[in-house]
Amino acid sequence: MLVNGNRTTALMHLLAWTELQRLRVTQTWPITKLRAEQTVVLNTDTQTPREGKFDFYAETPSKTIGFEVLTRPSRGKLLKKFAYRNEVDEFVFILPSDSMTKYQRKETNGRHASAHFKLPKLFGEKGLYAWLVDLDDQRIIAKKPFSQLFHVDENGHALKNGKKPGKRR
């Protein structure tokens, strides 16, 4: 598996690949096909489809799963990579645990704190997951639906910079 990028990128790819192999070997997921760097043709809104690649691609008897590793994620990068979501049954973002902290859900006294920053409603879709990687401990610490790890606006009005969208003054 050839990885372009820095040591953090290589580490995250290695941890994700190792976890996928573990899930396959232990039959936790009945993976029938597992590939790194799977090419896919994305059907976007434009008339000419463009080519992209999943960092990892897995098939089980009942579903296809695409994986995208982002070492320095941002709202814009997530939205750009979201186009890959339509090509598989489930899609997993693999992110550092200390990234996107302003969007992460935090528990206080057993309850989730309210959020000033939320991601757009489309990140609450079924079949969208996030794996969080602790880079210091070099392990995956969370594998949950995206909306359980990050604040997602359910009304379709994602808060940006802590303010509701609206007219500028």
Short mmCIF file of C-alpha atoms in Angstrom, two decimals:
data_model
loop_
_atom_site.label_atom_id
_atom_site.label_comp_id
_atom_site.label_asym_id
_atom_site.label_seq_id
_atom_site.Cartn_x
_atom_site.Cartn_y
_atom_site.Cartn_z
CA MET A 1 0.00 0.00 0.00
CA LEU A 2 1.62 3.24 -1.19
CA VAL A 3 0.67 6.35 0.78
CA ASN A 4 1.34 9.89 -0.40
CA GLY A 5 1.73 12.50 2.30
CA ASN A 6 3.44 12.91 5.63
CA ARG A 7 3.98 10.50 8.52
CA THR A 8 0.58 11.29 10.02
CA THR A 9 -1.11 10.28 6.77
CA ALA A 10 0.89 7.05 6.61
CA LEU A 11 0.10 6.27 10.25
CA MET A 12 -3.63 6.84 9.80
CA HIS A 13 -3.68 4.68 6.66
CA LEU A 14 -1.80 1.92 8.47
CA LEU A 15 -4.16 2.02 11.48
CA ALA A 16 -7.24 1.96 9.23
CA TRP A 17 -5.87 -0.89 7.08
CA THR A 18 -4.94 -2.90 10.18
CA GLU A 19 -8.42 -2.39 11.65
CA LEU A 20 -10.08 -3.45 8.41
CA GLN A 21 -7.90 -6.57 8.27
CA ARG A 22 -8.80 -7.32 11.92
CA LEU A 23 -12.51 -6.96 11.15
CA ARG A 24 -12.12 -9.30 8.15
CA VAL A 25 -10.04 -11.96 9.94
CA THR A 26 -12.25 -12.08 13.04
CA GLN A 27 -15.35 -12.16 10.82
CA THR A 28 -16.76 -9.14 12.69
CA TRP A 29 -17.54 -7.87 9.22
CA PRO A 30 -17.86 -10.60 6.56
CA ILE A 31 -15.62 -8.73 4.11
CA THR A 32 -15.41 -10.47 0.75
CA LYS A 33 -13.31 -7.81 -1.00
CA LEU A 34 -10.91 -5.29 0.52
CA ARG A 35 -8.89 -2.86 -1.55
CA ALA A 36 -6.72 0.18 -1.02
CA GLU A 37 -7.02 3.06 -3.50
CA GLN A 38 -10.19 1.94 -5.26
CA THR A 39 -10.98 4.13 -8.29
CA VAL A 40 -14.56 5.27 -8.72
CA VAL A 41 -16.35 7.43 -11.30
CA LEU A 42 -18.28 10.14 -9.49
CA ASN A 43 -21.57 11.24 -10.97
CA THR A 44 -21.66 14.90 -10.00
CA ASP A 45 -24.06 17.65 -10.98
CA THR A 46 -21.91 18.50 -13.99
CA GLN A 47 -22.43 16.73 -17.28
CA THR A 48 -18.99 15.16 -17.29
CA PRO A 49 -18.40 12.60 -14.55
CA ARG A 50 -15.06 12.81 -12.77
CA GLU A 51 -12.81 10.12 -11.43
CA GLY A 52 -11.89 9.82 -7.77
CA LYS A 53 -10.47 7.26 -5.36
CA PHE A 54 -11.56 5.79 -2.07
CA ASP A 55 -8.63 5.38 0.28
CA PHE A 56 -10.11 1.97 1.13
CA TYR A 57 -13.02 0.03 -0.29
CA ALA A 58 -14.72 -3.00 1.25
CA GLU A 59 -17.50 -5.28 0.08
CA THR A 60 -19.60 -7.59 2.21
CA PRO A 61 -22.38 -9.86 0.94
CA SER A 62 -24.94 -7.17 1.79
CA LYS A 63 -23.19 -3.79 1.30
CA THR A 64 -20.32 -1.77 -0.10
CA ILE A 65 -18.29 0.55 2.13
CA GLY A 66 -15.97 3.37 1.12
CA PHE A 67 -13.35 4.88 3.44
CA GLU A 68 -11.68 8.28 3.25
CA VAL A 69 -8.76 9.24 5.50
CA LEU A 70 -8.46 12.96 6.22
CA THR A 71 -5.53 14.05 8.37
CA ARG A 72 -6.49 17.74 8.45
CA PRO A 73 -10.24 17.76 7.89
CA SER A 74 -12.33 20.87 7.49
CA ARG A 75 -15.97 21.50 6.76
CA GLY A 76 -15.09 22.24 3.11
CA LYS A 77 -13.01 19.07 2.66
CA LEU A 78 -15.79 16.96 4.16
CA LEU A 79 -18.33 18.51 1.80
CA LYS A 80 -16.02 17.90 -1.18
CA LYS A 81 -15.48 14.24 -0.26
CA PHE A 82 -19.20 13.80 0.42
CA ALA A 83 -19.70 13.25 -3.34
CA TYR A 84 -18.14 9.79 -2.83
CA ARG A 85 -21.02 8.90 -0.47
CA ASN A 86 -23.43 8.26 -3.35
CA GLU A 87 -21.22 5.52 -4.84
CA VAL A 88 -21.44 3.12 -1.85
CA ASP A 89 -23.98 1.90 0.70
CA GLU A 90 -21.94 3.17 3.66
CA PHE A 91 -19.21 5.77 3.82
CA VAL A 92 -16.64 6.23 6.61
CA PHE A 93 -14.54 9.31 7.31
CA ILE A 94 -11.39 8.43 9.26
CA LEU A 95 -10.31 11.51 11.20
CA PRO A 96 -7.84 12.44 13.95
CA SER A 97 -9.64 12.57 17.31
CA ASP A 98 -8.41 16.10 18.01
CA SER A 99 -9.66 17.52 14.70
CA MET A 100 -12.86 19.45 14.13
CA THR A 101 -13.26 19.95 17.86
CA LYS A 102 -15.69 22.84 17.42
CA TYR A 103 -18.14 20.40 15.78
CA GLN A 104 -17.55 17.43 18.12
CA ARG A 105 -20.16 16.38 20.62
CA LYS A 106 -18.95 16.67 24.19
CA GLU A 107 -20.62 15.13 27.21
CA THR A 108 -21.11 17.18 30.34
CA ASN A 109 -22.79 15.48 33.30
CA GLY A 110 -24.08 12.68 31.09
CA ARG A 111 -25.71 15.08 28.61
CA HIS A 112 -24.45 16.46 25.33
CA ALA A 113 -23.60 20.15 25.42
CA SER A 114 -25.37 22.41 22.94
CA ALA A 115 -23.39 23.38 19.89
CA HIS A 116 -22.57 26.75 18.43
CA PHE A 117 -21.09 25.13 15.34
CA LYS A 118 -22.98 22.51 13.35
CA LEU A 119 -22.34 20.68 10.12
CA PRO A 120 -24.99 20.69 7.37
CA LYS A 121 -27.98 18.37 7.58
CA LEU A 122 -26.62 15.99 4.92
CA PHE A 123 -24.00 14.77 7.44
CA GLY A 124 -26.85 13.26 9.44
CA GLU A 125 -27.69 10.77 6.68
CA LYS A 126 -27.97 7.11 7.48
CA GLY A 127 -24.92 5.15 6.36
CA LEU A 128 -22.40 7.92 7.08
CA TYR A 129 -19.87 7.04 9.78
CA ALA A 130 -16.74 8.46 11.38
CA TRP A 131 -13.80 6.66 12.92
CA LEU A 132 -11.70 8.76 15.25
CA VAL A 133 -7.98 8.01 15.52
CA ASP A 134 -5.94 8.88 18.61
CA LEU A 135 -2.59 9.67 17.02
CA ASP A 136 -0.70 9.67 20.34
CA ASP A 137 -1.93 6.21 21.34
CA GLN A 138 -1.93 5.06 17.70
CA ARG A 139 -5.36 3.44 17.82
CA ILE A 140 -8.93 3.95 16.68
CA ILE A 141 -10.94 5.16 19.66
CA ALA A 142 -14.44 5.59 18.18
CA LYS A 143 -16.44 4.06 15.33
CA LYS A 144 -19.93 5.54 15.26
CA PRO A 145 -22.47 7.19 12.97
CA PHE A 146 -21.23 10.65 12.05
CA SER A 147 -24.10 12.43 13.79
CA GLN A 148 -23.30 10.70 17.09
CA LEU A 149 -19.76 12.13 17.11
CA PHE A 150 -20.38 15.57 15.58
CA HIS A 151 -23.10 18.20 15.83
CA VAL A 152 -25.26 18.11 12.73
CA ASP A 153 -27.99 20.64 12.04
CA GLU A 154 -31.28 18.78 11.76
CA ASN A 155 -33.22 21.80 10.48
CA GLY A 156 -31.07 22.36 7.42
CA HIS A 157 -29.61 25.64 8.71
CA ALA A 158 -26.03 24.84 9.57
CA LEU A 159 -24.49 27.38 11.89
CA LYS A 160 -21.31 28.88 10.58
CA ASN A 161 -19.10 30.88 12.90
CA GLY A 162 -21.71 30.47 15.62
CA LYS A 163 -24.29 32.60 13.75
CA LYS A 164 -27.50 31.66 12.02
CA PRO A 165 -27.50 32.10 8.24
CA GLY A 166 -29.43 35.09 7.06
CA LYS A 167 -29.20 38.55 5.60
CA ARG A 168 -25.99 40.48 5.92
CA ARG A 169 -26.20 43.97 7.32
#
